[in-house]
Amino acid sequence: NAGVMQNPRHLVRRRGQEARLRCSPMKGHSHVYWYRQLPEEGLKFMVYLQKENIIDESGMPKERFSAEFPKEGPSILRIQQVVRGDSAAYFCASSLDSNTEAFFGQGTRLTVV
Amino acid sequence: KQEVTQIPAALSVPEGENLVLNCSFTDSAIYNLQWFRQDPGKGLTSLLLIQSSQREQTSGRLNASLDKSSGRSTLYIAASQPGDSATYLCAVGRTGGGNKLTFGTGTQLKVEL
């Protein structure tokens, strides 16, 4: 029973490029959460999705960031026109429902050069 | 707005010591509280999950307590070992959104031989 799988583990992008981060939840989990950990800061909630729906995106930056969780396939966090300040570790978590324990993936470390 | 504070920010102890990590939160309307471990460059490992109706949880050498009324939780580690060296994160889930977690900035623990 595989855990939450995130890929890639490390991603390097030049300023202005797009970054796509993928998250495959645990088997049977239909709730996905994305968090960002900036250098020297704590993890911050970004967005909460269920299959095909965004439930809460109160932590998402207003521009350049988007997330989806299609009916088939992984959840995708997309960052357009990346800037140096986007360099961070992005973690995904999944759960059976909104109130059962969420399990975290290993994270994707994005470096913008 | 929920704020989570962890004290101390860093801690260095000799092997074998018992130690206590502290977590405080400003809004007592929580659904649950979790303690995580994060190793450098790695993901989050859930250590203990305490539901709001519980007072404590134990797992091996770890014991976590929760006092909702005072907005505090402690993580007790007995007989510390060098392998316990990591950053310990406290996270609070709010009522109605259990897995939208608010994280503290962590306590960086080093257990020396």
mmCIF file of N, CA, C and O in Angstrom, chain A residues 31-113:
data_model
loop_
_atom_site.group_PDB
_atom_site.id
_atom_site.type_symbol
_atom_site.label_atom_id
_atom_site.label_comp_id
_atom_site.label_asym_id
_atom_site.label_seq_id
_atom_site.Cartn_x
_atom_site.Cartn_y
_atom_site.Cartn_z
ATOM 1 N N HIS A 31 -9.230 13.101 -0.984
ATOM 2 C CA HIS A 31 -9.023 14.465 -0.502
ATOM 3 C C HIS A 31 -7.521 14.742 -0.534
ATOM 4 O O HIS A 31 -6.729 13.957 -0.027
ATOM 5 N N VAL A 32 -7.154 15.866 -1.136
ATOM 6 C CA VAL A 32 -5.746 16.224 -1.301
ATOM 7 C C VAL A 32 -5.512 17.656 -0.803
ATOM 8 O O VAL A 32 -6.350 18.540 -1.012
ATOM 9 N N TYR A 33 -4.393 17.850 -0.157
ATOM 10 C CA TYR A 33 -4.010 19.162 0.396
ATOM 11 C C TYR A 33 -2.595 19.480 -0.066
ATOM 12 O O TYR A 33 -1.730 18.602 -0.063
ATOM 13 N N TRP A 34 -2.363 20.730 -0.419
ATOM 14 C CA TRP A 34 -1.012 21.188 -0.761
ATOM 15 C C TRP A 34 -0.558 22.212 0.270
ATOM 16 O O TRP A 34 -1.316 23.112 0.666
ATOM 17 N N TYR A 35 0.718 22.050 0.667
ATOM 18 C CA TYR A 35 1.343 22.979 1.607
ATOM 19 C C TYR A 35 2.671 23.436 1.012
ATOM 20 O O TYR A 35 3.309 22.705 0.245
ATOM 21 N N ARG A 36 3.101 24.629 1.425
ATOM 22 C CA ARG A 36 4.391 25.149 0.974
ATOM 23 C C ARG A 36 5.255 25.459 2.191
ATOM 24 O O ARG A 36 4.774 26.027 3.180
ATOM 25 N N GLN A 37 6.524 25.095 2.092
ATOM 26 C CA GLN A 37 7.471 25.411 3.160
ATOM 27 C C GLN A 37 8.576 26.264 2.568
ATOM 28 O O GLN A 37 9.471 25.759 1.883
ATOM 29 N N LEU A 38 8.519 27.556 2.850
ATOM 30 C CA LEU A 38 9.561 28.468 2.402
ATOM 31 C C LEU A 38 10.777 28.320 3.299
ATOM 32 O O LEU A 38 10.643 27.916 4.470
ATOM 33 N N PRO A 39 11.962 28.656 2.786
ATOM 34 C CA PRO A 39 13.180 28.538 3.610
ATOM 35 C C PRO A 39 13.031 29.288 4.925
ATOM 36 O O PRO A 39 12.579 30.428 4.942
ATOM 37 N N GLU A 40 13.364 28.628 6.001
ATOM 38 C CA GLU A 40 13.346 29.215 7.348
ATOM 39 C C GLU A 40 11.935 29.577 7.821
ATOM 40 O O GLU A 40 11.784 30.334 8.772
ATOM 41 N N GLU A 41 10.916 29.022 7.164
ATOM 42 C CA GLU A 41 9.547 29.275 7.606
ATOM 43 C C GLU A 41 8.817 27.961 7.811
ATOM 44 O O GLU A 41 9.252 26.905 7.376
ATOM 45 N N GLY A 42 7.679 28.032 8.482
ATOM 46 C CA GLY A 42 6.874 26.846 8.695
ATOM 47 C C GLY A 42 6.055 26.501 7.469
ATOM 48 O O GLY A 42 5.996 27.246 6.499
ATOM 49 N N LEU A 43 5.429 25.337 7.504
ATOM 50 C CA LEU A 43 4.550 24.947 6.416
ATOM 51 C C LEU A 43 3.281 25.782 6.436
ATOM 52 O O LEU A 43 2.686 25.998 7.493
ATOM 53 N N LYS A 44 2.862 26.212 5.242
ATOM 54 C CA LYS A 44 1.642 27.005 5.120
ATOM 55 C C LYS A 44 0.676 26.289 4.188
ATOM 56 O O LYS A 44 1.057 25.859 3.093
ATOM 57 N N PHE A 45 -0.575 26.225 4.614
ATOM 58 C CA PHE A 45 -1.624 25.640 3.787
ATOM 59 C C PHE A 45 -1.807 26.442 2.517
ATOM 60 O O PHE A 45 -1.800 27.681 2.536
ATOM 61 N N MET A 46 -1.968 25.741 1.395
ATOM 62 C CA MET A 46 -2.231 26.425 0.135
ATOM 63 C C MET A 46 -3.654 26.148 -0.360
ATOM 64 O O MET A 46 -4.446 27.061 -0.553
ATOM 65 N N VAL A 47 -3.969 24.852 -0.565
ATOM 66 C CA VAL A 47 -5.234 24.520 -1.210
ATOM 67 C C VAL A 47 -5.676 23.124 -0.806
ATOM 68 O O VAL A 47 -4.851 22.264 -0.525
ATOM 69 N N TYR A 48 -7.008 22.951 -0.791
ATOM 70 C CA TYR A 48 -7.625 21.666 -0.453
ATOM 71 C C TYR A 48 -8.549 21.281 -1.610
ATOM 72 O O TYR A 48 -9.408 22.069 -2.019
ATOM 73 N N LEU A 49 -8.360 20.082 -2.137
ATOM 74 C CA LEU A 49 -9.142 19.642 -3.291
ATOM 75 C C LEU A 49 -9.749 18.268 -3.029
ATOM 76 O O LEU A 49 -9.169 17.433 -2.333
ATOM 77 N N GLN A 50 -10.920 18.073 -3.585
ATOM 78 C CA GLN A 50 -11.487 16.744 -3.747
ATOM 79 C C GLN A 50 -11.504 16.474 -5.240
ATOM 80 O O GLN A 50 -11.278 17.386 -6.042
ATOM 81 N N LYS A 51 -11.834 15.254 -5.602
ATOM 82 C CA LYS A 51 -11.869 14.912 -7.030
ATOM 83 C C LYS A 51 -12.694 15.960 -7.808
ATOM 84 O O LYS A 51 -13.871 16.154 -7.533
ATOM 85 N N GLU A 52 -12.025 16.604 -8.744
ATOM 86 C CA GLU A 52 -12.636 17.561 -9.671
ATOM 87 C C GLU A 52 -13.152 18.837 -9.001
ATOM 88 O O GLU A 52 -13.787 19.664 -9.673
ATOM 89 N N ASN A 53 -12.900 19.022 -7.717
ATOM 90 C CA ASN A 53 -13.393 20.225 -7.045
ATOM 91 C C ASN A 53 -12.318 20.871 -6.185
ATOM 92 O O ASN A 53 -11.553 20.178 -5.517
ATOM 93 N N ILE A 54 -12.275 22.188 -6.194
ATOM 94 C CA ILE A 54 -11.456 22.940 -5.248
ATOM 95 C C ILE A 54 -12.352 23.309 -4.079
ATOM 96 O O ILE A 54 -13.355 23.989 -4.247
ATOM 97 N N ILE A 55 -11.974 22.829 -2.884
ATOM 98 C CA ILE A 55 -12.807 23.060 -1.710
ATOM 99 C C ILE A 55 -12.394 24.345 -0.990
ATOM 100 O O ILE A 55 -13.231 25.129 -0.552
ATOM 101 N N ASP A 56 -11.092 24.570 -0.879
ATOM 102 C CA ASP A 56 -10.593 25.727 -0.140
ATOM 103 C C ASP A 56 -9.260 26.125 -0.745
ATOM 104 O O ASP A 56 -8.324 25.346 -0.721
ATOM 105 N N GLU A 57 -9.203 27.305 -1.317
ATOM 106 C CA GLU A 57 -7.944 27.783 -1.909
ATOM 107 C C GLU A 57 -7.496 29.068 -1.235
ATOM 108 O O GLU A 57 -6.813 29.896 -1.841
ATOM 109 N N SER A 58 -7.833 29.204 0.024
ATOM 110 C CA SER A 58 -7.560 30.443 0.740
ATOM 111 C C SER A 58 -6.076 30.725 0.926
ATOM 112 O O SER A 58 -5.693 31.861 1.170
ATOM 113 N N GLY A 59 -5.224 29.709 0.780
ATOM 114 C CA GLY A 59 -3.793 29.910 0.955
ATOM 115 C C GLY A 59 -3.026 30.055 -0.358
ATOM 116 O O GLY A 59 -1.800 30.204 -0.335
ATOM 117 N N MET A 60 -3.719 30.046 -1.451
ATOM 118 C CA MET A 60 -3.052 30.127 -2.750
ATOM 119 C C MET A 60 -2.759 31.587 -3.093
ATOM 120 O O MET A 60 -3.622 32.457 -2.956
ATOM 121 N N PRO A 61 -1.551 31.875 -3.577
ATOM 122 C CA PRO A 61 -1.287 33.212 -4.105
ATOM 123 C C PRO A 61 -2.291 33.519 -5.215
ATOM 124 O O PRO A 61 -2.733 32.627 -5.937
ATOM 125 N N LYS A 62 -2.634 34.785 -5.331
ATOM 126 C CA LYS A 62 -3.720 35.174 -6.247
ATOM 127 C C LYS A 62 -3.346 34.996 -7.706
ATOM 128 O O LYS A 62 -4.204 34.759 -8.559
ATOM 129 N N GLU A 63 -2.074 35.086 -8.017
ATOM 130 C CA GLU A 63 -1.647 35.009 -9.412
ATOM 131 C C GLU A 63 -0.632 33.882 -9.594
ATOM 132 O O GLU A 63 0.086 33.505 -8.671
ATOM 133 N N ARG A 64 -0.595 33.339 -10.751
ATOM 134 C CA ARG A 64 0.409 32.387 -11.272
ATOM 135 C C ARG A 64 0.250 30.979 -10.709
ATOM 136 O O ARG A 64 0.814 30.056 -11.260
ATOM 137 N N PHE A 65 -0.472 30.785 -9.623
ATOM 138 C CA PHE A 65 -0.628 29.458 -9.011
ATOM 139 C C PHE A 65 -2.021 28.898 -9.307
ATOM 140 O O PHE A 65 -3.018 29.613 -9.199
ATOM 141 N N SER A 66 -2.048 27.596 -9.643
ATOM 142 C CA SER A 66 -3.325 26.921 -9.814
ATOM 143 C C SER A 66 -3.162 25.459 -9.415
ATOM 144 O O SER A 66 -2.049 24.924 -9.398
ATOM 145 N N ALA A 67 -4.270 24.833 -9.079
ATOM 146 C CA ALA A 67 -4.235 23.427 -8.677
ATOM 147 C C ALA A 67 -5.448 22.728 -9.233
ATOM 148 O O ALA A 67 -6.519 23.345 -9.405
ATOM 149 N N GLU A 68 -5.272 21.445 -9.516
ATOM 150 C CA GLU A 68 -6.387 20.640 -9.987
ATOM 151 C C GLU A 68 -6.230 19.219 -9.464
ATOM 152 O O GLU A 68 -5.128 18.767 -9.135
ATOM 153 N N PHE A 69 -7.346 18.523 -9.415
ATOM 154 C CA PHE A 69 -7.363 17.121 -9.013
ATOM 155 C C PHE A 69 -8.421 16.458 -9.895
ATOM 156 O O PHE A 69 -9.589 16.382 -9.540
ATOM 157 N N PRO A 70 -8.008 15.994 -11.072
ATOM 158 C CA PRO A 70 -8.969 15.471 -12.035
ATOM 159 C C PRO A 70 -9.541 14.130 -11.580
ATOM 160 O O PRO A 70 -9.024 13.481 -10.670
ATOM 161 N N LYS A 71 -10.582 13.724 -12.284
ATOM 162 C CA LYS A 71 -11.243 12.456 -11.972
ATOM 163 C C LYS A 71 -10.266 11.286 -12.077
ATOM 164 O O LYS A 71 -10.282 10.352 -11.273
ATOM 165 N N GLU A 72 -9.403 11.360 -13.068
ATOM 166 C CA GLU A 72 -8.376 10.329 -13.229
ATOM 167 C C GLU A 72 -7.006 10.989 -13.142
ATOM 168 O O GLU A 72 -6.804 12.077 -13.687
ATOM 169 N N GLY A 73 -6.083 10.346 -12.506
ATOM 170 C CA GLY A 73 -4.720 10.859 -12.470
ATOM 171 C C GLY A 73 -4.403 11.658 -11.222
ATOM 172 O O GLY A 73 -5.257 11.853 -10.345
ATOM 173 N N PRO A 74 -3.164 12.140 -11.137
ATOM 174 C CA PRO A 74 -2.706 12.801 -9.918
ATOM 175 C C PRO A 74 -3.243 14.225 -9.803
ATOM 176 O O PRO A 74 -3.743 14.812 -10.774
ATOM 177 N N SER A 75 -3.073 14.783 -8.620
ATOM 178 C CA SER A 75 -3.319 16.205 -8.435
ATOM 179 C C SER A 75 -2.091 16.955 -8.958
ATOM 180 O O SER A 75 -0.962 16.488 -8.836
ATOM 181 N N ILE A 76 -2.317 18.096 -9.558
ATOM 182 C CA ILE A 76 -1.249 18.913 -10.132
ATOM 183 C C ILE A 76 -1.287 20.291 -9.489
ATOM 184 O O ILE A 76 -2.343 20.929 -9.429
ATOM 185 N N LEU A 77 -0.130 20.732 -9.022
ATOM 186 C CA LEU A 77 0.055 22.134 -8.613
ATOM 187 C C LEU A 77 0.898 22.792 -9.696
ATOM 188 O O LEU A 77 2.004 22.333 -9.984
ATOM 189 N N ARG A 78 0.364 23.822 -10.286
ATOM 190 C CA ARG A 78 1.016 24.480 -11.422
ATOM 191 C C ARG A 78 1.411 25.887 -11.043
ATOM 192 O O ARG A 78 0.586 26.651 -10.501
ATOM 193 N N ILE A 79 2.657 26.229 -11.321
ATOM 194 C CA ILE A 79 3.144 27.582 -11.053
ATOM 195 C C ILE A 79 3.643 28.149 -12.383
ATOM 196 O O ILE A 79 4.594 27.621 -12.976
ATOM 197 N N GLN A 80 2.997 29.184 -12.832
ATOM 198 C CA GLN A 80 3.399 29.810 -14.092
ATOM 199 C C GLN A 80 4.396 30.928 -13.836
ATOM 200 O O GLN A 80 4.369 31.582 -12.783
ATOM 201 N N GLN A 81 5.278 31.129 -14.803
ATOM 202 C CA GLN A 81 6.232 32.250 -14.765
ATOM 203 C C GLN A 81 6.919 32.332 -13.403
ATOM 204 O O GLN A 81 6.830 33.348 -12.701
ATOM 205 N N VAL A 82 7.605 31.269 -13.048
ATOM 206 C CA VAL A 82 8.185 31.184 -11.712
ATOM 207 C C VAL A 82 9.177 32.311 -11.461
ATOM 208 O O VAL A 82 9.859 32.791 -12.383
ATOM 209 N N VAL A 83 9.244 32.712 -10.181
ATOM 210 C CA VAL A 83 10.205 33.712 -9.719
ATOM 211 C C VAL A 83 11.022 33.089 -8.595
ATOM 212 O O VAL A 83 10.659 32.037 -8.057
ATOM 213 N N ARG A 84 12.141 33.736 -8.240
ATOM 214 C CA ARG A 84 13.026 33.169 -7.228
ATOM 215 C C ARG A 84 12.301 32.918 -5.908
ATOM 216 O O ARG A 84 12.581 31.951 -5.205
ATOM 217 N N GLY A 85 11.353 33.787 -5.591
ATOM 218 C CA GLY A 85 10.621 33.632 -4.335
ATOM 219 C C GLY A 85 9.728 32.406 -4.274
ATOM 220 O O GLY A 85 9.199 32.078 -3.207
ATOM 221 N N ASP A 86 9.558 31.723 -5.417
ATOM 222 C CA ASP A 86 8.766 30.488 -5.417
ATOM 223 C C ASP A 86 9.598 29.290 -4.966
ATOM 224 O O ASP A 86 9.043 28.194 -4.745
ATOM 225 N N SER A 87 10.904 29.479 -4.839
ATOM 226 C CA SER A 87 11.772 28.384 -4.391
ATOM 227 C C SER A 87 11.341 27.955 -2.990
ATOM 228 O O SER A 87 11.327 28.763 -2.051
ATOM 229 N N ALA A 88 11.004 26.684 -2.866
ATOM 230 C CA ALA A 88 10.464 26.185 -1.602
ATOM 231 C C ALA A 88 10.282 24.673 -1.726
ATOM 232 O O ALA A 88 10.452 24.103 -2.809
ATOM 233 N N ALA A 89 9.891 24.064 -0.617
ATOM 234 C CA ALA A 89 9.469 22.661 -0.641
ATOM 235 C C ALA A 89 7.952 22.647 -0.653
ATOM 236 O O ALA A 89 7.308 23.334 0.151
ATOM 237 N N TYR A 90 7.384 21.901 -1.567
ATOM 238 C CA TYR A 90 5.930 21.809 -1.701
ATOM 239 C C TYR A 90 5.513 20.402 -1.298
ATOM 240 O O TYR A 90 5.982 19.414 -1.865
ATOM 241 N N PHE A 91 4.642 20.337 -0.296
ATOM 242 C CA PHE A 91 4.194 19.051 0.225
ATOM 243 C C PHE A 91 2.727 18.827 -0.099
ATOM 244 O O PHE A 91 1.906 19.735 -0.043
ATOM 245 N N CYS A 92 2.435 17.593 -0.385
ATOM 246 C CA CYS A 92 1.073 17.158 -0.634
ATOM 247 C C CYS A 92 0.684 16.171 0.461
ATOM 248 O O CYS A 92 1.518 15.390 0.942
ATOM 249 N N ALA A 93 -0.580 16.224 0.867
ATOM 250 C CA ALA A 93 -1.116 15.259 1.822
ATOM 251 C C ALA A 93 -2.443 14.745 1.301
ATOM 252 O O ALA A 93 -3.124 15.443 0.533
ATOM 253 N N SER A 94 -2.825 13.550 1.711
ATOM 254 C CA SER A 94 -4.128 13.021 1.304
ATOM 255 C C SER A 94 -4.824 12.361 2.484
ATOM 256 O O SER A 94 -4.181 11.951 3.453
ATOM 257 N N SER A 95 -6.147 12.290 2.387
ATOM 258 C CA SER A 95 -6.937 11.660 3.443
ATOM 259 C C SER A 95 -8.190 11.040 2.834
ATOM 260 O O SER A 95 -8.588 11.367 1.714
ATOM 261 N N LEU A 96 -8.794 10.143 3.604
ATOM 262 C CA LEU A 96 -10.037 9.486 3.175
ATOM 263 C C LEU A 96 -11.180 10.487 3.109
ATOM 264 O O LEU A 96 -11.968 10.484 2.174
ATOM 265 N N ASP A 97 -11.277 11.298 4.136
ATOM 266 C CA ASP A 97 -12.268 12.371 4.141
ATOM 267 C C ASP A 97 -11.672 13.557 4.899
ATOM 268 O O ASP A 97 -10.520 13.514 5.300
ATOM 269 N N SER A 98 -12.458 14.593 5.088
ATOM 270 C CA SER A 98 -11.900 15.843 5.603
ATOM 271 C C SER A 98 -11.479 15.762 7.055
ATOM 272 O O SER A 98 -10.736 16.610 7.532
ATOM 273 N N ASN A 99 -11.946 14.757 7.771
ATOM 274 C CA ASN A 99 -11.654 14.714 9.193
ATOM 275 C C ASN A 99 -10.861 13.494 9.645
ATOM 276 O O ASN A 99 -10.618 13.342 10.841
ATOM 277 N N THR A 100 -10.474 12.629 8.720
ATOM 278 C CA THR A 100 -9.565 11.545 9.096
ATOM 279 C C THR A 100 -8.129 11.992 8.840
ATOM 280 O O THR A 100 -7.882 12.937 8.089
ATOM 281 N N GLU A 101 -7.208 11.294 9.438
ATOM 282 C CA GLU A 101 -5.814 11.705 9.397
ATOM 283 C C GLU A 101 -5.295 11.833 7.972
ATOM 284 O O GLU A 101 -5.582 11.002 7.115
ATOM 285 N N ALA A 102 -4.536 12.899 7.744
ATOM 286 C CA ALA A 102 -3.903 13.112 6.449
ATOM 287 C C ALA A 102 -2.470 12.596 6.495
ATOM 288 O O ALA A 102 -1.777 12.742 7.502
ATOM 289 N N PHE A 103 -2.031 12.010 5.398
ATOM 290 C CA PHE A 103 -0.675 11.476 5.283
ATOM 291 C C PHE A 103 0.085 12.296 4.244
ATOM 292 O O PHE A 103 -0.444 12.587 3.175
ATOM 293 N N PHE A 104 1.317 12.633 4.592
ATOM 294 C CA PHE A 104 2.111 13.523 3.756
ATOM 295 C C PHE A 104 3.062 12.766 2.845
ATOM 296 O O PHE A 104 3.586 11.702 3.205
ATOM 297 N N GLY A 105 3.300 13.346 1.678
ATOM 298 C CA GLY A 105 4.315 12.852 0.778
ATOM 299 C C GLY A 105 5.686 13.390 1.155
ATOM 300 O O GLY A 105 5.830 14.144 2.129
ATOM 301 N N GLN A 106 6.699 13.017 0.371
ATOM 302 C CA GLN A 106 8.082 13.402 0.655
ATOM 303 C C GLN A 106 8.388 14.827 0.190
ATOM 304 O O GLN A 106 9.437 15.363 0.510
ATOM 305 N N GLY A 107 7.497 15.392 -0.590
ATOM 306 C CA GLY A 107 7.699 16.769 -1.005
ATOM 307 C C GLY A 107 8.438 16.894 -2.336
ATOM 308 O O GLY A 107 9.146 15.988 -2.772
ATOM 309 N N THR A 108 8.225 18.027 -2.978
ATOM 310 C CA THR A 108 8.990 18.418 -4.167
ATOM 311 C C THR A 108 9.732 19.699 -3.821
ATOM 312 O O THR A 108 9.115 20.672 -3.378
ATOM 313 N N ARG A 109 11.035 19.658 -4.012
ATOM 314 C CA ARG A 109 11.831 20.844 -3.733
ATOM 315 C C ARG A 109 12.089 21.595 -5.032
ATOM 316 O O ARG A 109 12.795 21.087 -5.900
ATOM 317 N N LEU A 110 11.480 22.763 -5.125
ATOM 318 C CA LEU A 110 11.582 23.593 -6.313
ATOM 319 C C LEU A 110 12.663 24.641 -6.104
ATOM 320 O O LEU A 110 12.649 25.365 -5.105
ATOM 321 N N THR A 111 13.563 24.710 -7.058
ATOM 322 C CA THR A 111 14.599 25.746 -7.050
ATOM 323 C C THR A 111 14.457 26.553 -8.326
ATOM 324 O O THR A 111 14.465 25.991 -9.421
ATOM 325 N N VAL A 112 14.320 27.849 -8.182
ATOM 326 C CA VAL A 112 14.223 28.740 -9.328
ATOM 327 C C VAL A 112 15.553 29.482 -9.462
ATOM 328 O O VAL A 112 15.998 30.150 -8.514
ATOM 329 N N VAL A 113 16.156 29.341 -10.629
ATOM 330 C CA VAL A 113 17.478 29.960 -10.835
ATOM 331 C C VAL A 113 17.392 31.105 -11.842
ATOM 332 O O VAL A 113 16.397 31.224 -12.562
#
